[in-house]
């Protein structure tokens, strides 16, 4: 069995953003040389997500509005977590809703997606360097 471990680094200039990371994951798959297997992609931070959905601007704006409705960033005082002196209580909750990781099947050397599926990095507390782990196993 072959395997590849790779870290993707991001520094989003805004507090929140959605980044399509499918090209970086496909590049890692090419590097691995694996034709049949599984690809795990996970956020390594508890205020960021990795998820799969459509790359469509309206949808990304809808996520932003929906998540702000569920867990508004302000007032910061609404979150007990922020009594520690942090201001990212909302980002922990947003990450929980959007998820930590995805697993994609690898078939004939390609990510075996359904229609319109793309892999996204969801940032909820940006403006600092953060990592995504890609682990690919197979043969
Ligand atoms: Zn925190």
CSV table of N, CA, C and O and ligand atoms in Angstrom, one decimal:
chain,number,residue,atom,x,y,z
A,1,UNK,N,0.8,-1.2,0.0
A,1,UNK,CA,0.0,0.0,0.0
A,1,UNK,C,0.9,1.3,0.0
A,1,UNK,O,1.9,1.3,0.7
A,2,UNK,N,0.5,2.2,-0.8
A,2,UNK,CA,1.2,3.5,-0.8
A,2,UNK,C,0.4,4.5,0.0
A,2,UNK,O,-0.8,4.4,0.2
A,3,UNK,N,1.1,5.5,0.5
A,3,UNK,CA,0.4,6.6,1.2
A,3,UNK,C,1.1,7.9,1.0
A,3,UNK,O,2.3,7.9,0.7
A,4,UNK,N,0.4,9.0,1.2
A,4,UNK,CA,1.0,10.3,1.1
A,4,UNK,C,0.3,11.2,2.2
A,4,UNK,O,-0.9,11.2,2.3
A,5,UNK,N,1.2,11.9,2.9
A,5,UNK,CA,0.7,12.9,3.8
A,5,UNK,C,1.2,14.3,3.4
A,5,UNK,O,2.4,14.4,3.2
A,6,UNK,N,0.3,15.2,3.3
A,6,UNK,CA,0.7,16.6,2.9
A,6,UNK,C,-0.1,17.6,3.7
A,6,UNK,O,-1.3,17.4,3.9
A,7,UNK,N,0.5,18.7,4.0
A,7,UNK,CA,-0.2,19.8,4.7
A,7,UNK,C,-0.3,20.9,3.7
A,7,UNK,O,0.6,21.3,3.0
A,8,UNK,N,-1.5,21.5,3.6
A,8,UNK,CA,-1.8,22.7,2.8
A,8,UNK,C,-2.0,23.8,3.8
A,8,UNK,O,-2.7,23.7,4.8
A,9,UNK,N,-1.3,24.9,3.5
A,9,UNK,CA,-1.3,26.1,4.4
A,9,UNK,C,-2.1,27.2,3.8
A,9,UNK,O,-2.1,27.5,2.6
A,10,UNK,N,-2.9,27.9,4.6
A,10,UNK,CA,-3.7,29.0,4.2
A,10,UNK,C,-3.5,30.2,5.2
A,10,UNK,O,-3.4,30.0,6.4
A,11,UNK,N,-3.6,31.4,4.6
A,11,UNK,CA,-3.7,32.6,5.4
A,11,UNK,C,-4.7,33.5,4.8
A,11,UNK,O,-4.4,34.3,3.9
A,12,UNK,N,-6.0,33.3,5.2
A,12,UNK,CA,-7.0,34.1,4.6
A,12,UNK,C,-7.0,35.5,5.2
A,12,UNK,O,-6.9,35.7,6.4
A,13,UNK,N,-7.1,36.5,4.3
A,13,UNK,CA,-6.9,37.9,4.8
A,13,UNK,C,-8.2,38.5,5.5
A,13,UNK,O,-8.1,39.6,6.1
A,14,UNK,N,-9.3,37.7,5.5
A,14,UNK,CA,-10.5,38.2,6.2
A,14,UNK,C,-10.8,37.2,7.3
A,14,UNK,O,-10.2,36.1,7.4
A,15,UNK,N,-11.7,37.6,8.2
A,15,UNK,CA,-12.1,36.7,9.3
A,15,UNK,C,-12.7,35.4,8.8
A,15,UNK,O,-12.5,34.3,9.3
A,16,UNK,N,-13.6,35.6,7.8
A,16,UNK,CA,-14.3,34.4,7.2
A,16,UNK,C,-14.1,34.3,5.7
A,16,UNK,O,-14.1,35.4,5.1
A,17,UNK,N,-14.0,33.1,5.2
A,17,UNK,CA,-13.9,32.9,3.8
A,17,UNK,C,-14.1,31.4,3.4
A,17,UNK,O,-14.0,30.6,4.3
A,18,UNK,N,-14.5,31.2,2.2
A,18,UNK,CA,-14.6,29.9,1.7
A,18,UNK,C,-13.7,29.8,0.5
A,18,UNK,O,-13.7,30.6,-0.4
A,19,UNK,N,-12.8,28.8,0.5
A,19,UNK,CA,-11.8,28.6,-0.5
A,19,UNK,C,-11.9,27.2,-1.2
A,19,UNK,O,-11.9,26.2,-0.4
A,20,UNK,N,-12.0,27.2,-2.5
A,20,UNK,CA,-12.1,25.9,-3.2
A,20,UNK,C,-10.7,25.4,-3.3
A,20,UNK,O,-9.8,25.9,-3.9
A,21,UNK,N,-10.4,24.2,-2.5
A,21,UNK,CA,-9.1,23.7,-2.5
A,21,UNK,C,-9.0,22.4,-3.3
A,21,UNK,O,-8.0,21.6,-3.2
A,22,UNK,N,-10.0,22.2,-4.2
A,22,UNK,CA,-10.0,21.0,-5.0
A,22,UNK,C,-8.7,20.8,-5.9
A,22,UNK,O,-8.1,19.8,-5.9
A,23,UNK,N,-8.2,22.0,-6.5
A,23,UNK,CA,-6.9,21.8,-7.3
A,23,UNK,C,-5.7,21.4,-6.4
A,23,UNK,O,-4.9,20.5,-6.9
A,24,UNK,N,-5.6,21.9,-5.2
A,24,UNK,CA,-4.5,21.4,-4.4
A,24,UNK,C,-4.6,20.0,-4.0
A,24,UNK,O,-3.6,19.3,-3.9
A,25,UNK,N,-5.8,19.5,-3.7
A,25,UNK,CA,-6.0,18.1,-3.4
A,25,UNK,C,-5.7,17.2,-4.6
A,25,UNK,O,-5.1,16.2,-4.5
A,26,UNK,N,-6.2,17.7,-5.8
A,26,UNK,CA,-5.9,16.9,-7.0
A,26,UNK,C,-4.4,16.8,-7.3
A,26,UNK,O,-3.8,15.8,-7.7
A,27,UNK,N,-3.7,17.9,-7.0
A,27,UNK,CA,-2.2,17.9,-7.1
A,27,UNK,C,-1.6,16.9,-6.2
A,27,UNK,O,-0.6,16.2,-6.6
A,28,UNK,N,-2.0,16.9,-4.9
A,28,UNK,CA,-1.5,15.9,-4.0
A,28,UNK,C,-1.8,14.5,-4.5
A,28,UNK,O,-0.9,13.6,-4.3
A,29,UNK,N,-2.9,14.3,-5.0
A,29,UNK,CA,-3.3,12.9,-5.6
A,29,UNK,C,-2.3,12.5,-6.7
A,29,UNK,O,-1.8,11.4,-6.8
A,30,UNK,N,-2.0,13.5,-7.6
A,30,UNK,CA,-1.0,13.3,-8.7
A,30,UNK,C,0.3,12.9,-8.1
A,30,UNK,O,1.0,11.9,-8.5
A,31,UNK,N,0.8,13.6,-7.0
A,31,UNK,CA,2.1,13.4,-6.4
A,31,UNK,C,2.1,12.0,-5.8
A,31,UNK,O,3.2,11.3,-5.8
A,32,UNK,N,1.0,11.5,-5.3
A,32,UNK,CA,0.9,10.2,-4.6
A,32,UNK,C,1.1,9.0,-5.6
A,32,UNK,O,1.6,8.0,-5.2
A,33,UNK,N,0.7,9.2,-6.8
A,33,UNK,CA,0.7,8.1,-7.8
A,33,UNK,C,-0.3,7.1,-7.5
A,33,UNK,O,-0.3,6.0,-8.2
A,34,UNK,N,-1.2,7.3,-6.6
A,34,UNK,CA,-2.2,6.3,-6.2
A,34,UNK,C,-3.4,6.3,-7.2
A,34,UNK,O,-3.9,7.4,-7.6
A,35,UNK,N,-3.8,5.1,-7.6
A,35,UNK,CA,-4.9,5.0,-8.6
A,35,UNK,C,-6.2,4.5,-8.0
A,35,UNK,O,-7.3,4.9,-8.5
A,36,UNK,N,-6.1,3.7,-6.9
A,36,UNK,CA,-7.3,3.2,-6.3
A,36,UNK,C,-7.1,3.4,-4.8
A,36,UNK,O,-6.1,2.9,-4.2
A,37,UNK,N,-8.0,4.1,-4.1
A,37,UNK,CA,-7.8,4.3,-2.7
A,37,UNK,C,-8.8,5.3,-2.1
A,37,UNK,O,-9.9,5.5,-2.6
A,38,UNK,N,-8.4,5.9,-1.0
A,38,UNK,CA,-9.2,6.9,-0.3
A,38,UNK,C,-8.3,8.1,0.0
A,38,UNK,O,-7.1,8.0,0.3
A,39,UNK,N,-9.0,9.3,0.0
A,39,UNK,CA,-8.4,10.5,0.3
A,39,UNK,C,-9.1,11.2,1.4
A,39,UNK,O,-10.3,11.6,1.2
A,40,UNK,N,-8.4,11.5,2.5
A,40,UNK,CA,-9.0,12.2,3.6
A,40,UNK,C,-8.4,13.6,3.6
A,40,UNK,O,-7.2,13.8,3.4
A,41,UNK,N,-9.3,14.6,3.8
A,41,UNK,CA,-8.9,16.0,3.9
A,41,UNK,C,-9.5,16.6,5.1
A,41,UNK,O,-10.8,16.6,5.2
A,42,UNK,N,-8.7,17.1,6.1
A,42,UNK,CA,-9.3,17.6,7.3
A,42,UNK,C,-8.6,18.9,7.7
A,42,UNK,O,-7.4,19.1,7.5
A,43,UNK,N,-9.5,19.8,8.3
A,43,UNK,CA,-8.9,21.0,8.9
A,43,UNK,C,-8.2,20.6,10.1
A,43,UNK,O,-8.6,19.8,10.9
A,44,UNK,N,-7.0,21.3,10.4
A,44,UNK,CA,-6.2,21.0,11.6
A,44,UNK,C,-6.4,22.0,12.6
A,44,UNK,O,-5.7,22.1,13.6
A,45,UNK,N,-7.5,22.8,12.5
A,45,UNK,CA,-7.8,23.8,13.5
A,45,UNK,C,-9.3,23.8,13.8
A,45,UNK,O,-10.1,23.4,13.0
A,46,UNK,N,-9.6,24.2,15.1
A,46,UNK,CA,-11.0,24.0,15.6
A,46,UNK,C,-11.9,25.2,15.3
A,46,UNK,O,-13.0,25.3,15.7
A,47,UNK,N,-11.4,26.1,14.4
A,47,UNK,CA,-12.2,27.2,14.0
A,47,UNK,C,-12.2,27.3,12.4
A,47,UNK,O,-12.4,28.3,11.8
A,48,UNK,N,-12.0,26.1,11.8
A,48,UNK,CA,-12.0,26.0,10.3
A,48,UNK,C,-12.6,24.7,9.9
A,48,UNK,O,-12.6,23.7,10.7
A,49,UNK,N,-13.2,24.6,8.7
A,49,UNK,CA,-13.8,23.4,8.3
A,49,UNK,C,-13.3,22.9,6.9
A,49,UNK,O,-12.7,23.8,6.2
A,50,UNK,N,-13.5,21.7,6.6
A,50,UNK,CA,-13.4,21.2,5.3
A,50,UNK,C,-14.7,20.5,4.9
A,50,UNK,O,-15.2,19.7,5.7
A,51,UNK,N,-15.3,20.9,3.8
A,51,UNK,CA,-16.6,20.3,3.4
A,51,UNK,C,-16.6,20.2,1.9
A,51,UNK,O,-15.8,20.8,1.2
A,52,UNK,N,-17.7,19.5,1.5
A,52,UNK,CA,-17.9,19.3,0.0
A,52,UNK,C,-19.2,19.9,-0.4
A,52,UNK,O,-20.2,19.6,0.3
A,53,UNK,N,-19.2,20.8,-1.4
A,53,UNK,CA,-20.5,21.2,-1.9
A,53,UNK,C,-20.2,21.9,-3.3
A,53,UNK,O,-19.0,21.9,-3.7
A,54,UNK,N,-21.2,22.6,-3.8
A,54,UNK,CA,-21.1,23.3,-5.1
A,54,UNK,C,-20.2,24.6,-5.0
A,54,UNK,O,-20.3,25.3,-3.9
A,55,UNK,N,-19.4,24.9,-6.0
A,55,UNK,CA,-18.7,26.1,-6.1
A,55,UNK,C,-19.5,27.1,-6.8
A,55,UNK,O,-19.4,27.3,-8.0
A,56,UNK,N,-20.4,27.8,-6.1
A,56,UNK,CA,-21.4,28.7,-6.7
A,56,UNK,C,-21.5,29.9,-5.7
A,56,UNK,O,-21.7,29.8,-4.5
A,57,UNK,N,-21.3,31.1,-6.3
A,57,UNK,CA,-21.2,32.3,-5.5
A,57,UNK,C,-22.4,32.6,-4.6
A,57,UNK,O,-22.3,33.0,-3.5
A,58,UNK,N,-23.6,32.3,-5.2
A,58,UNK,CA,-24.8,32.5,-4.4
A,58,UNK,C,-24.9,31.6,-3.2
A,58,UNK,O,-25.2,32.1,-2.1
A,59,UNK,N,-24.5,30.4,-3.4
A,59,UNK,CA,-24.5,29.4,-2.3
A,59,UNK,C,-23.5,29.8,-1.2
A,59,UNK,O,-23.8,29.7,0.0
A,60,UNK,N,-22.3,30.3,-1.6
A,60,UNK,CA,-21.3,30.7,-0.6
A,60,UNK,C,-21.8,31.9,0.2
A,60,UNK,O,-21.6,31.9,1.4
A,61,UNK,N,-22.5,32.8,-0.4
A,61,UNK,CA,-23.1,33.9,0.3
A,61,UNK,C,-24.2,33.4,1.2
A,61,UNK,O,-24.4,34.0,2.3
A,62,UNK,N,-24.9,32.4,0.8
A,62,UNK,CA,-26.0,31.9,1.6
A,62,UNK,C,-25.4,31.2,2.9
A,62,UNK,O,-26.0,31.3,3.9
A,63,UNK,N,-24.3,30.5,2.7
A,63,UNK,CA,-23.6,29.9,3.9
A,63,UNK,C,-23.2,31.0,4.9
A,63,UNK,O,-23.4,30.8,6.1
A,64,UNK,N,-22.7,32.1,4.3
A,64,UNK,CA,-22.2,33.2,5.2
A,64,UNK,C,-23.4,33.7,6.0
A,64,UNK,O,-23.3,33.8,7.2
A,65,UNK,N,-24.5,34.0,5.3
A,65,UNK,CA,-25.7,34.5,6.0
A,65,UNK,C,-26.3,33.5,7.0
A,65,UNK,O,-26.7,33.9,8.1
A,66,UNK,N,-26.3,32.2,6.6
A,66,UNK,CA,-26.9,31.2,7.4
A,66,UNK,C,-26.1,31.0,8.7
A,66,UNK,O,-26.7,30.9,9.8
A,67,UNK,N,-24.8,30.9,8.5
A,67,UNK,CA,-23.9,30.7,9.7
A,67,UNK,C,-23.9,31.9,10.6
A,67,UNK,O,-23.9,31.8,11.9
A,68,UNK,N,-24.0,33.2,10.1
A,68,UNK,CA,-24.1,34.4,10.9
A,68,UNK,C,-25.4,34.4,11.6
A,68,UNK,O,-25.5,34.9,12.8
A,69,UNK,N,-26.5,33.8,11.0
A,69,UNK,CA,-27.8,33.7,11.7
A,69,UNK,C,-27.7,32.8,12.9
A,69,UNK,O,-28.3,33.0,13.9
A,70,UNK,N,-27.0,31.6,12.6
A,70,UNK,CA,-26.9,30.6,13.7
A,70,UNK,C,-26.0,31.0,14.8
A,70,UNK,O,-26.3,30.8,16.0
A,71,UNK,N,-24.9,31.6,14.5
A,71,UNK,CA,-23.8,32.0,15.5
A,71,UNK,C,-23.2,33.3,15.1
A,71,UNK,O,-22.1,33.3,14.5
A,72,UNK,N,-23.9,34.4,15.3
A,72,UNK,CA,-23.3,35.7,14.9
A,72,UNK,C,-22.0,36.0,15.6
A,72,UNK,O,-21.8,35.6,16.8
A,73,UNK,N,-21.1,36.6,14.9
A,73,UNK,CA,-19.8,36.9,15.5
A,73,UNK,C,-19.9,37.9,16.7
A,73,UNK,O,-19.3,37.7,17.7
A,74,UNK,N,-20.8,38.9,16.5
A,74,UNK,CA,-21.1,39.9,17.6
A,74,UNK,C,-22.5,39.8,18.1
A,74,UNK,O,-23.4,39.4,17.3
A,75,UNK,N,-22.8,40.2,19.3
A,75,UNK,CA,-21.8,40.7,20.2
A,75,UNK,C,-20.9,39.6,20.8
A,75,UNK,O,-21.4,38.5,21.1
A,76,UNK,N,-19.6,39.9,20.9
A,76,UNK,CA,-18.7,38.9,21.3
A,76,UNK,C,-19.0,38.4,22.7
A,76,UNK,O,-18.8,37.2,23.1
A,77,UNK,N,-19.7,39.2,23.5
A,77,UNK,CA,-20.0,38.9,24.9
A,77,UNK,C,-21.1,37.8,25.0
A,77,UNK,O,-21.3,37.2,26.1
A,78,UNK,N,-21.7,37.4,23.9
A,78,UNK,CA,-22.8,36.4,24.0
A,78,UNK,C,-22.2,35.0,24.2
A,78,UNK,O,-23.0,34.1,24.5
A,79,UNK,N,-20.9,34.8,24.0
A,79,UNK,CA,-20.3,33.5,24.1
A,79,UNK,C,-19.5,33.4,25.3
A,79,UNK,O,-18.5,34.2,25.6
A,80,UNK,N,-19.8,32.4,26.2
A,80,UNK,CA,-19.0,32.1,27.4
A,80,UNK,C,-17.5,31.8,27.0
A,80,UNK,O,-16.6,32.1,27.7
A,81,UNK,N,-17.3,31.1,25.9
A,81,UNK,CA,-16.0,30.8,25.4
A,81,UNK,C,-15.1,32.1,25.4
A,81,UNK,O,-13.9,32.0,25.7
A,82,UNK,N,-15.7,33.2,25.0
A,82,UNK,CA,-14.9,34.5,24.9
A,82,UNK,C,-14.6,35.1,26.2
A,82,UNK,O,-13.8,36.0,26.2
A,83,UNK,N,-15.1,34.6,27.3
A,83,UNK,CA,-14.7,35.0,28.6
A,83,UNK,C,-13.2,34.7,28.9
A,83,UNK,O,-12.6,35.2,29.8
A,84,UNK,N,-12.7,33.8,28.1
A,84,UNK,CA,-11.2,33.5,28.2
A,84,UNK,C,-10.4,34.6,27.6
A,84,UNK,O,-9.1,34.6,27.7
A,85,UNK,N,-11.0,35.6,27.0
A,85,UNK,CA,-10.2,36.7,26.3
A,85,UNK,C,-10.2,36.5,24.8
A,85,UNK,O,-9.7,37.4,24.1
A,86,UNK,N,-10.7,35.4,24.3
A,86,UNK,CA,-10.8,35.2,22.9
A,86,UNK,C,-12.0,35.9,22.3
A,86,UNK,O,-12.9,36.3,23.1
A,87,UNK,N,-12.1,36.0,21.0
A,87,UNK,CA,-13.2,36.5,20.3
A,87,UNK,C,-13.8,35.6,19.3
A,87,UNK,O,-14.5,36.1,18.4
A,88,UNK,N,-13.5,34.3,19.4
A,88,UNK,CA,-13.8,33.4,18.3
A,88,UNK,C,-14.8,32.3,18.7
A,88,UNK,O,-14.9,31.3,18.1
A,89,UNK,N,-15.6,32.6,19.7
A,89,UNK,CA,-16.7,31.6,20.1
A,89,UNK,C,-17.5,31.2,18.9
A,89,UNK,O,-17.9,30.0,18.8
A,90,UNK,N,-17.9,32.2,18.1
A,90,UNK,CA,-18.8,31.9,17.0
A,90,UNK,C,-18.1,30.9,16.0
A,90,UNK,O,-18.7,30.1,15.4
A,91,UNK,N,-16.7,31.1,15.8
A,91,UNK,CA,-16.0,30.3,14.8
A,91,UNK,C,-16.0,28.9,15.2
A,91,UNK,O,-16.0,28.0,14.4
A,92,UNK,N,-15.9,28.6,16.5
A,92,UNK,CA,-15.9,27.2,17.0
A,92,UNK,C,-17.3,26.5,16.6
A,92,UNK,O,-17.3,25.4,16.1
A,93,UNK,N,-18.4,27.3,16.8
A,93,UNK,CA,-19.7,26.7,16.5
A,93,UNK,C,-19.9,26.6,15.0
A,93,UNK,O,-20.4,25.6,14.5
A,94,UNK,N,-19.4,27.6,14.2
A,94,UNK,CA,-19.5,27.5,12.7
A,94,UNK,C,-18.8,26.3,12.2
A,94,UNK,O,-19.2,25.6,11.3
A,95,UNK,N,-17.6,26.0,12.8
A,95,UNK,CA,-16.8,24.9,12.3
A,95,UNK,C,-17.6,23.6,12.6
A,95,UNK,O,-17.5,22.6,11.8
A,96,UNK,N,-18.3,23.5,13.8
A,96,UNK,CA,-19.0,22.3,14.1
A,96,UNK,C,-20.1,22.0,13.1
A,96,UNK,O,-20.3,20.8,12.7
A,97,UNK,N,-20.8,23.0,12.7
A,97,UNK,CA,-21.9,22.9,11.7
A,97,UNK,C,-21.3,22.4,10.3
A,97,UNK,O,-21.9,21.6,9.7
A,98,UNK,N,-20.2,23.0,9.9
A,98,UNK,CA,-19.7,22.8,8.6
A,98,UNK,C,-18.8,21.6,8.5
A,98,UNK,O,-18.4,21.1,7.4
A,99,UNK,N,-18.4,21.1,9.6
A,99,UNK,CA,-17.6,19.8,9.7
A,99,UNK,C,-16.1,19.9,9.7
A,99,UNK,O,-15.6,21.0,9.4
A,100,UNK,N,-15.5,18.9,10.1
A,100,UNK,CA,-14.0,18.8,10.2
A,100,UNK,C,-13.3,18.3,8.9
A,100,UNK,O,-12.3,18.8,8.6
A,101,UNK,N,-13.9,17.2,8.3
A,101,UNK,CA,-13.2,16.5,7.2
A,101,UNK,C,-14.1,16.0,6.2
A,101,UNK,O,-15.3,15.9,6.4
A,102,UNK,N,-13.5,15.6,5.1
A,102,UNK,CA,-14.2,14.8,4.0
A,102,UNK,C,-13.3,13.7,3.6
A,102,UNK,O,-12.1,13.7,3.8
A,103,UNK,N,-14.0,12.6,3.1
A,103,UNK,CA,-13.3,11.5,2.5
A,103,UNK,C,-13.8,11.3,1.1
A,103,UNK,O,-15.0,11.3,0.9
A,104,UNK,N,-12.9,11.2,0.2
A,104,UNK,CA,-13.3,11.1,-1.2
A,104,UNK,C,-12.6,9.8,-1.8
A,104,UNK,O,-11.5,9.5,-1.5
A,105,UNK,N,-13.4,9.0,-2.5
A,105,UNK,CA,-12.9,7.8,-3.1
A,105,UNK,C,-12.0,8.2,-4.3
A,105,UNK,O,-12.2,9.2,-4.9
A,106,UNK,N,-10.9,7.4,-4.5
A,106,UNK,CA,-10.1,7.5,-5.6
A,106,UNK,C,-10.3,6.4,-6.6
A,106,UNK,O,-10.1,5.2,-6.1
A,107,UNK,N,-10.6,6.7,-7.8
A,107,UNK,CA,-10.9,5.7,-8.8
A,107,UNK,C,-10.2,6.0,-10.1
A,107,UNK,O,-10.3,7.1,-10.5
A,108,UNK,N,-9.4,5.1,-10.6
A,108,UNK,CA,-8.6,5.3,-11.8
A,108,UNK,C,-7.8,6.6,-11.7
A,108,UNK,O,-7.7,7.4,-12.7
A,109,UNK,N,-7.2,6.9,-10.5
A,109,UNK,CA,-6.3,8.0,-10.4
A,109,UNK,C,-7.0,9.3,-10.2
A,109,UNK,O,-6.3,10.4,-10.2
A,110,UNK,N,-8.3,9.4,-10.1
A,110,UNK,CA,-9.0,10.6,-9.9
A,110,UNK,C,-9.9,10.7,-8.7
A,110,UNK,O,-10.4,9.6,-8.2
A,111,UNK,N,-10.2,11.9,-8.2
A,111,UNK,CA,-11.2,12.0,-7.1
A,111,UNK,C,-12.6,11.7,-7.7
A,111,UNK,O,-13.0,12.3,-8.7
A,112,UNK,N,-13.2,10.7,-7.1
A,112,UNK,CA,-14.5,10.2,-7.6
A,112,UNK,C,-15.7,10.9,-7.1
A,112,UNK,O,-16.4,10.5,-6.3
A,113,UNK,N,-15.8,12.2,-7.6
A,113,UNK,CA,-16.9,13.1,-7.2
A,113,UNK,C,-18.2,12.8,-7.8
A,113,UNK,O,-18.3,12.3,-8.9
A,114,UNK,N,-19.3,13.2,-7.1
A,114,UNK,CA,-20.6,13.3,-7.7
A,114,UNK,C,-20.7,14.6,-8.5
A,114,UNK,O,-19.7,15.4,-8.4
A,115,UNK,N,-21.8,14.8,-9.2
A,115,UNK,CA,-21.9,16.1,-10.0
A,115,UNK,C,-21.8,17.3,-9.1
A,115,UNK,O,-22.4,17.4,-8.1
A,116,UNK,N,-20.9,18.2,-9.6
A,116,UNK,CA,-20.7,19.6,-9.0
A,116,UNK,C,-20.0,19.5,-7.6
A,116,UNK,O,-19.8,20.6,-7.0
A,117,UNK,N,-19.6,18.4,-7.2
A,117,UNK,CA,-18.9,18.3,-5.9
A,117,UNK,C,-17.5,18.9,-6.0
A,117,UNK,O,-16.7,18.6,-6.9
A,118,UNK,N,-17.2,19.8,-5.0
A,118,UNK,CA,-15.9,20.4,-4.9
A,118,UNK,C,-15.5,20.4,-3.4
A,118,UNK,O,-16.4,20.5,-2.6
A,119,UNK,N,-14.2,20.4,-3.1
A,119,UNK,CA,-13.8,20.4,-1.7
A,119,UNK,C,-13.4,21.9,-1.3
A,119,UNK,O,-12.7,22.6,-2.0
A,120,UNK,N,-14.0,22.3,-0.2
A,120,UNK,CA,-13.8,23.7,0.3
A,120,UNK,C,-13.1,23.7,1.6
A,120,UNK,O,-13.4,22.8,2.5
A,121,UNK,N,-12.3,24.7,1.8
A,121,UNK,CA,-11.8,25.1,3.1
A,121,UNK,C,-12.7,26.2,3.6
A,121,UNK,O,-12.8,27.3,2.9
A,122,UNK,N,-13.3,26.0,4.8
A,122,UNK,CA,-14.2,27.1,5.4
A,122,UNK,C,-13.4,27.7,6.5
A,122,UNK,O,-13.1,27.0,7.5
A,123,UNK,N,-13.1,29.0,6.4
A,123,UNK,CA,-12.3,29.7,7.4
A,123,UNK,C,-13.3,30.6,8.2
A,123,UNK,O,-14.1,31.3,7.6
A,124,UNK,N,-13.3,30.5,9.6
A,124,UNK,CA,-14.2,31.2,10.4
A,124,UNK,C,-13.4,32.1,11.4
A,124,UNK,O,-14.1,32.8,12.2
A,125,UNK,N,-12.1,32.0,11.4
A,125,UNK,CA,-11.3,32.9,12.3
A,125,UNK,C,-10.0,33.1,11.6
A,125,UNK,O,-8.9,32.5,12.0
A,126,UNK,N,-9.9,33.8,10.5
A,126,UNK,CA,-8.8,33.9,9.6
A,126,UNK,C,-7.8,34.9,10.1
A,126,UNK,O,-7.6,35.3,11.2
A,127,UNK,N,-7.0,35.4,9.1
A,127,UNK,CA,-5.9,36.4,9.3
A,127,UNK,C,-4.8,35.8,10.1
A,127,UNK,O,-4.0,36.5,10.8
A,128,UNK,N,-4.6,34.5,10.0
A,128,UNK,CA,-3.4,33.8,10.5
A,128,UNK,C,-3.2,32.5,9.7
A,128,UNK,O,-4.1,32.0,9.1
A,129,UNK,N,-2.0,32.0,9.8
A,129,UNK,CA,-1.6,30.8,9.0
A,129,UNK,C,-2.3,29.6,9.7
A,129,UNK,O,-2.1,29.4,10.9
A,130,UNK,N,-3.0,28.8,8.9
A,130,UNK,CA,-3.6,27.6,9.3
A,130,UNK,C,-3.4,26.5,8.3
A,130,UNK,O,-3.2,26.7,7.1
A,131,UNK,N,-3.6,25.2,8.8
A,131,UNK,CA,-3.3,24.1,8.0
A,131,UNK,C,-4.5,23.2,7.7
A,131,UNK,O,-5.4,23.0,8.5
A,132,UNK,N,-4.4,22.5,6.5
A,132,UNK,CA,-5.3,21.4,6.2
A,132,UNK,C,-4.4,20.2,5.9
A,132,UNK,O,-3.4,20.3,5.3
A,133,UNK,N,-4.9,19.0,6.5
A,133,UNK,CA,-4.1,17.8,6.3
A,133,UNK,C,-4.8,17.0,5.1
A,133,UNK,O,-6.0,16.8,5.1
A,134,UNK,N,-3.9,16.5,4.2
A,134,UNK,CA,-4.4,15.6,3.2
A,134,UNK,C,-3.6,14.3,3.4
A,134,UNK,O,-2.4,14.2,3.4
A,135,UNK,N,-4.4,13.2,3.5
A,135,UNK,CA,-3.8,11.9,3.7
A,135,UNK,C,-4.5,11.0,2.6
A,135,UNK,O,-5.7,10.8,2.6
A,136,UNK,N,-3.6,10.4,1.8
A,136,UNK,CA,-4.1,9.5,0.7
A,136,UNK,C,-3.5,8.2,0.9
A,136,UNK,O,-2.3,8.0,1.1
A,137,UNK,N,-4.4,7.1,0.9
A,137,UNK,CA,-3.9,5.8,1.0
A,137,UNK,C,-4.5,4.9,-0.2
A,137,UNK,O,-5.6,5.2,-0.6
A,138,UNK,N,-3.7,3.9,-0.6
A,138,UNK,CA,-4.2,3.1,-1.6
A,138,UNK,C,-3.1,2.5,-2.4
A,138,UNK,O,-2.0,2.3,-1.9
A,139,UNK,N,-3.3,2.1,-3.7
A,139,UNK,CA,-2.3,1.5,-4.5
A,139,UNK,C,-2.5,1.9,-6.0
A,139,UNK,O,-3.5,2.5,-6.3
B,1,LIG,ZN1,-11.4,29.9,20.7
